[in-house]
PDB file of C-alpha atoms in Angstrom:
ATOM      1  CA  MET A   1     101.257 120.312 126.083  1.00  0.00           C
ATOM      2  CA  PRO A   2     100.012 123.791 127.055  1.00  0.00           C
ATOM      3  CA  GLU A   3     102.631 126.251 128.169  1.00  0.00           C
ATOM      4  CA  GLN A   4     101.103 126.659 131.643  1.00  0.00           C
ATOM      5  CA  PHE A   5     101.968 123.047 132.559  1.00  0.00           C
ATOM      6  CA  LYS A   6     105.588 122.293 133.284  1.00  0.00           C
ATOM      7  CA  VAL A   7     106.876 118.744 133.565  1.00  0.00           C
ATOM      8  CA  ILE A   8     109.645 118.241 136.078  1.00  0.00           C
ATOM      9  CA  ARG A   9     111.615 115.106 135.341  1.00  0.00           C
ATOM     10  CA  GLN A  10     113.354 113.491 138.296  1.00  0.00           C
ATOM     11  CA  VAL A  11     116.464 111.572 137.238  1.00  0.00           C
ATOM     12  CA  ARG A  12     117.772 109.199 139.901  1.00  0.00           C
ATOM     13  CA  ALA A  13     121.168 107.680 139.329  1.00  0.00           C
ATOM     14  CA  LYS A  14     121.327 103.888 139.499  1.00  0.00           C
ATOM     15  CA  LEU A  15     124.633 102.176 140.216  1.00  0.00           C
ATOM     16  CA  ALA A  16     125.162  98.437 139.751  1.00  0.00           C
ATOM     17  CA  TRP A  17     127.989  96.253 141.043  1.00  0.00           C
ATOM     18  CA  ALA A  18     128.539  93.132 138.943  1.00  0.00           C
ATOM     19  CA  ARG A  19     130.681  91.363 141.532  1.00  0.00           C
ATOM     20  CA  CYS A  20     128.014  91.277 144.235  1.00  0.00           C
ATOM     21  CA  ASP A  21     124.809  91.647 142.157  1.00  0.00           C
ATOM     22  CA  LYS A  22     123.831  94.785 144.024  1.00  0.00           C
ATOM     23  CA  ILE A  23     121.998  97.877 142.724  1.00  0.00           C
ATOM     24  CA  LEU A  24     122.008 101.213 144.506  1.00  0.00           C
ATOM     25  CA  GLN A  25     119.624 103.999 143.523  1.00  0.00           C
ATOM     26  CA  ALA A  26     119.257 107.505 144.906  1.00  0.00           C
ATOM     27  CA  GLU A  27     116.208 108.148 147.072  1.00  0.00           C
ATOM     28  CA  ALA A  28     113.121 109.559 145.385  1.00  0.00           C
ATOM     29  CA  PRO A  29     112.246 113.145 146.351  1.00  0.00           C
ATOM     30  CA  SER A  30     109.849 113.361 149.280  1.00  0.00           C
ATOM     31  CA  ARG A  31     106.189 113.987 148.513  1.00  0.00           C
ATOM     32  CA  PRO A  32     103.560 115.501 150.817  1.00  0.00           C
ATOM     33  CA  ILE A  33     101.391 112.385 150.506  1.00  0.00           C
ATOM     34  CA  GLU A  34     103.288 109.142 150.956  1.00  0.00           C
ATOM     35  CA  ARG A  35     103.446 107.024 147.775  1.00  0.00           C
ATOM     36  CA  GLY A  36     101.619 109.801 145.911  1.00  0.00           C
ATOM     37  CA  ILE A  37     102.635 111.351 142.621  1.00  0.00           C
ATOM     38  CA  ALA A  38     101.250 114.827 143.281  1.00  0.00           C
ATOM     39  CA  GLY A  39     103.711 117.486 144.316  1.00  0.00           C
ATOM     40  CA  PRO A  40     102.964 120.305 146.747  1.00  0.00           C
ATOM     41  CA  GLY A  41     102.116 122.783 143.968  1.00  0.00           C
ATOM     42  CA  LEU A  42      99.455 120.572 142.394  1.00  0.00           C
ATOM     43  CA  LEU A  43      97.961 119.716 145.781  1.00  0.00           C
ATOM     44  CA  ALA A  44      97.802 123.403 146.702  1.00  0.00           C
ATOM     45  CA  HIS A  45      96.148 124.198 143.364  1.00  0.00           C
ATOM     46  CA  VAL A  46      93.492 121.505 143.855  1.00  0.00           C
ATOM     47  CA  LEU A  47      92.754 122.678 147.413  1.00  0.00           C
ATOM     48  CA  VAL A  48      92.605 126.381 146.528  1.00  0.00           C
ATOM     49  CA  SER A  49      90.378 125.637 143.532  1.00  0.00           C
ATOM     50  CA  LYS A  50      88.069 123.524 145.680  1.00  0.00           C
ATOM     51  CA  TYR A  51      87.804 125.690 148.789  1.00  0.00           C
ATOM     52  CA  SER A  52      88.613 129.243 147.684  1.00  0.00           C
ATOM     53  CA  ASP A  53      87.364 129.200 144.083  1.00  0.00           C
ATOM     54  CA  HIS A  54      84.451 126.830 144.906  1.00  0.00           C
ATOM     55  CA  LEU A  55      85.271 124.497 142.007  1.00  0.00           C
ATOM     56  CA  PRO A  56      84.060 120.963 142.737  1.00  0.00           C
ATOM     57  CA  LEU A  57      86.422 118.138 141.905  1.00  0.00           C
ATOM     58  CA  TYR A  58      84.394 116.960 138.892  1.00  0.00           C
ATOM     59  CA  ARG A  59      84.733 120.434 137.336  1.00  0.00           C
ATOM     60  CA  GLN A  60      88.461 120.474 138.044  1.00  0.00           C
ATOM     61  CA  ALA A  61      88.753 117.063 136.350  1.00  0.00           C
ATOM     62  CA  GLU A  62      86.954 118.493 133.293  1.00  0.00           C
ATOM     63  CA  ILE A  63      89.231 121.546 133.205  1.00  0.00           C
ATOM     64  CA  TYR A  64      92.354 119.369 133.417  1.00  0.00           C
ATOM     65  CA  ALA A  65      90.930 117.111 130.669  1.00  0.00           C
ATOM     66  CA  TRP A  66      90.462 120.149 128.380  1.00  0.00           C
ATOM     67  CA  GLU A  67      94.198 120.776 128.839  1.00  0.00           C
ATOM     68  CA  GLY A  68      95.030 117.147 128.039  1.00  0.00           C
ATOM     69  CA  VAL A  69      95.704 116.029 131.621  1.00  0.00           C
ATOM     70  CA  GLU A  70      93.605 113.068 132.755  1.00  0.00           C
ATOM     71  CA  LEU A  71      93.019 113.310 136.512  1.00  0.00           C
ATOM     72  CA  ASP A  72      90.306 111.156 138.005  1.00  0.00           C
ATOM     73  CA  ARG A  73      87.960 112.795 140.490  1.00  0.00           C
ATOM     74  CA  SER A  74      88.481 109.952 142.994  1.00  0.00           C
ATOM     75  CA  THR A  75      92.246 110.519 142.858  1.00  0.00           C
ATOM     76  CA  MET A  76      91.802 114.204 143.653  1.00  0.00           C
ATOM     77  CA  ALA A  77      89.396 113.260 146.479  1.00  0.00           C
ATOM     78  CA  GLU A  78      92.124 111.041 147.965  1.00  0.00           C
ATOM     79  CA  TRP A  79      94.555 113.961 147.693  1.00  0.00           C
ATOM     80  CA  VAL A  80      92.116 116.260 149.518  1.00  0.00           C
ATOM     81  CA  GLY A  81      91.759 113.656 152.284  1.00  0.00           C
ATOM     82  CA  GLY A  82      95.532 113.223 152.508  1.00  0.00           C
ATOM     83  CA  CYS A  83      96.021 116.984 152.728  1.00  0.00           C
ATOM     84  CA  SER A  84      93.401 117.256 155.458  1.00  0.00           C
ATOM     85  CA  ARG A  85      95.365 114.717 157.510  1.00  0.00           C
ATOM     86  CA  LEU A  86      98.575 116.671 156.872  1.00  0.00           C
ATOM     87  CA  LEU A  87      96.936 119.918 157.967  1.00  0.00           C
ATOM     88  CA  GLU A  88      95.415 118.558 161.210  1.00  0.00           C
ATOM     89  CA  PRO A  89      98.241 119.926 163.433  1.00  0.00           C
ATOM     90  CA  LEU A  90      97.822 123.392 161.905  1.00  0.00           C
ATOM     91  CA  VAL A  91      94.038 123.286 162.345  1.00  0.00           C
ATOM     92  CA  GLU A  92      94.459 122.212 165.974  1.00  0.00           C
ATOM     93  CA  ALA A  93      96.955 125.026 166.656  1.00  0.00           C
ATOM     94  CA  LEU A  94      94.585 127.580 165.095  1.00  0.00           C
ATOM     95  CA  ARG A  95      91.668 126.180 167.117  1.00  0.00           C
ATOM     96  CA  ARG A  96      93.619 126.508 170.375  1.00  0.00           C
ATOM     97  CA  HIS A  97      94.655 130.082 169.492  1.00  0.00           C
ATOM     98  CA  VAL A  98      91.141 131.197 168.510  1.00  0.00           C
ATOM     99  CA  MET A  99      89.418 129.511 171.442  1.00  0.00           C
ATOM    100  CA  SER A 100      91.876 131.027 173.942  1.00  0.00           C
ATOM    101  CA  ALA A 101      90.426 134.501 173.311  1.00  0.00           C
ATOM    102  CA  THR A 102      87.902 135.962 175.748  1.00  0.00           C
ATOM    103  CA  LYS A 103      85.689 137.145 172.878  1.00  0.00           C
ATOM    104  CA  LEU A 104      85.057 135.814 169.378  1.00  0.00           C
ATOM    105  CA  HIS A 105      83.845 138.065 166.579  1.00  0.00           C
ATOM    106  CA  THR A 106      82.004 136.275 163.785  1.00  0.00           C
ATOM    107  CA  ASP A 107      80.205 137.148 160.578  1.00  0.00           C
ATOM    108  CA  ASP A 108      76.620 135.870 160.655  1.00  0.00           C
ATOM    109  CA  THR A 109      75.796 136.902 157.104  1.00  0.00           C
ATOM    110  CA  PRO A 110      73.533 134.218 155.608  1.00  0.00           C
ATOM    111  CA  VAL A 111      74.889 132.334 152.614  1.00  0.00           C
ATOM    112  CA  PRO A 112      72.403 131.101 149.998  1.00  0.00           C
ATOM    113  CA  VAL A 113      72.567 127.352 149.491  1.00  0.00           C
ATOM    114  CA  LEU A 114      71.387 125.502 146.415  1.00  0.00           C
ATOM    115  CA  ALA A 115      68.567 123.073 147.072  1.00  0.00           C
ATOM    116  CA  SER A 116      69.764 119.477 146.906  1.00  0.00           C
ATOM    117  CA  VAL A 117      68.012 117.213 144.464  1.00  0.00           C
TER     118      VAL A 117
END
């Protein structure tokens, strides 16, 4: 595995009582997306690559595949959707703050867009 990827192994102790047939296991660490396997660092990397670096998810999937990590594009799309739901309170707070100003300054520089096929 390439040096840039680091695997973090979570070991959860499991205790069993023979007398009452009961098993107790430590709670799994919390994840940003419920029942998801992606940690906050990977989610942040996918979002920054998508929105700041303008790398579409299919290209990110190819880059991860080159490094030996198989990540399906649909899985990353679900992560992006989950993150957008997590970030809704922040977006709403920013919207209220920006819209409370008496003046808004914007940049109207045109951005070239590729023609869709």
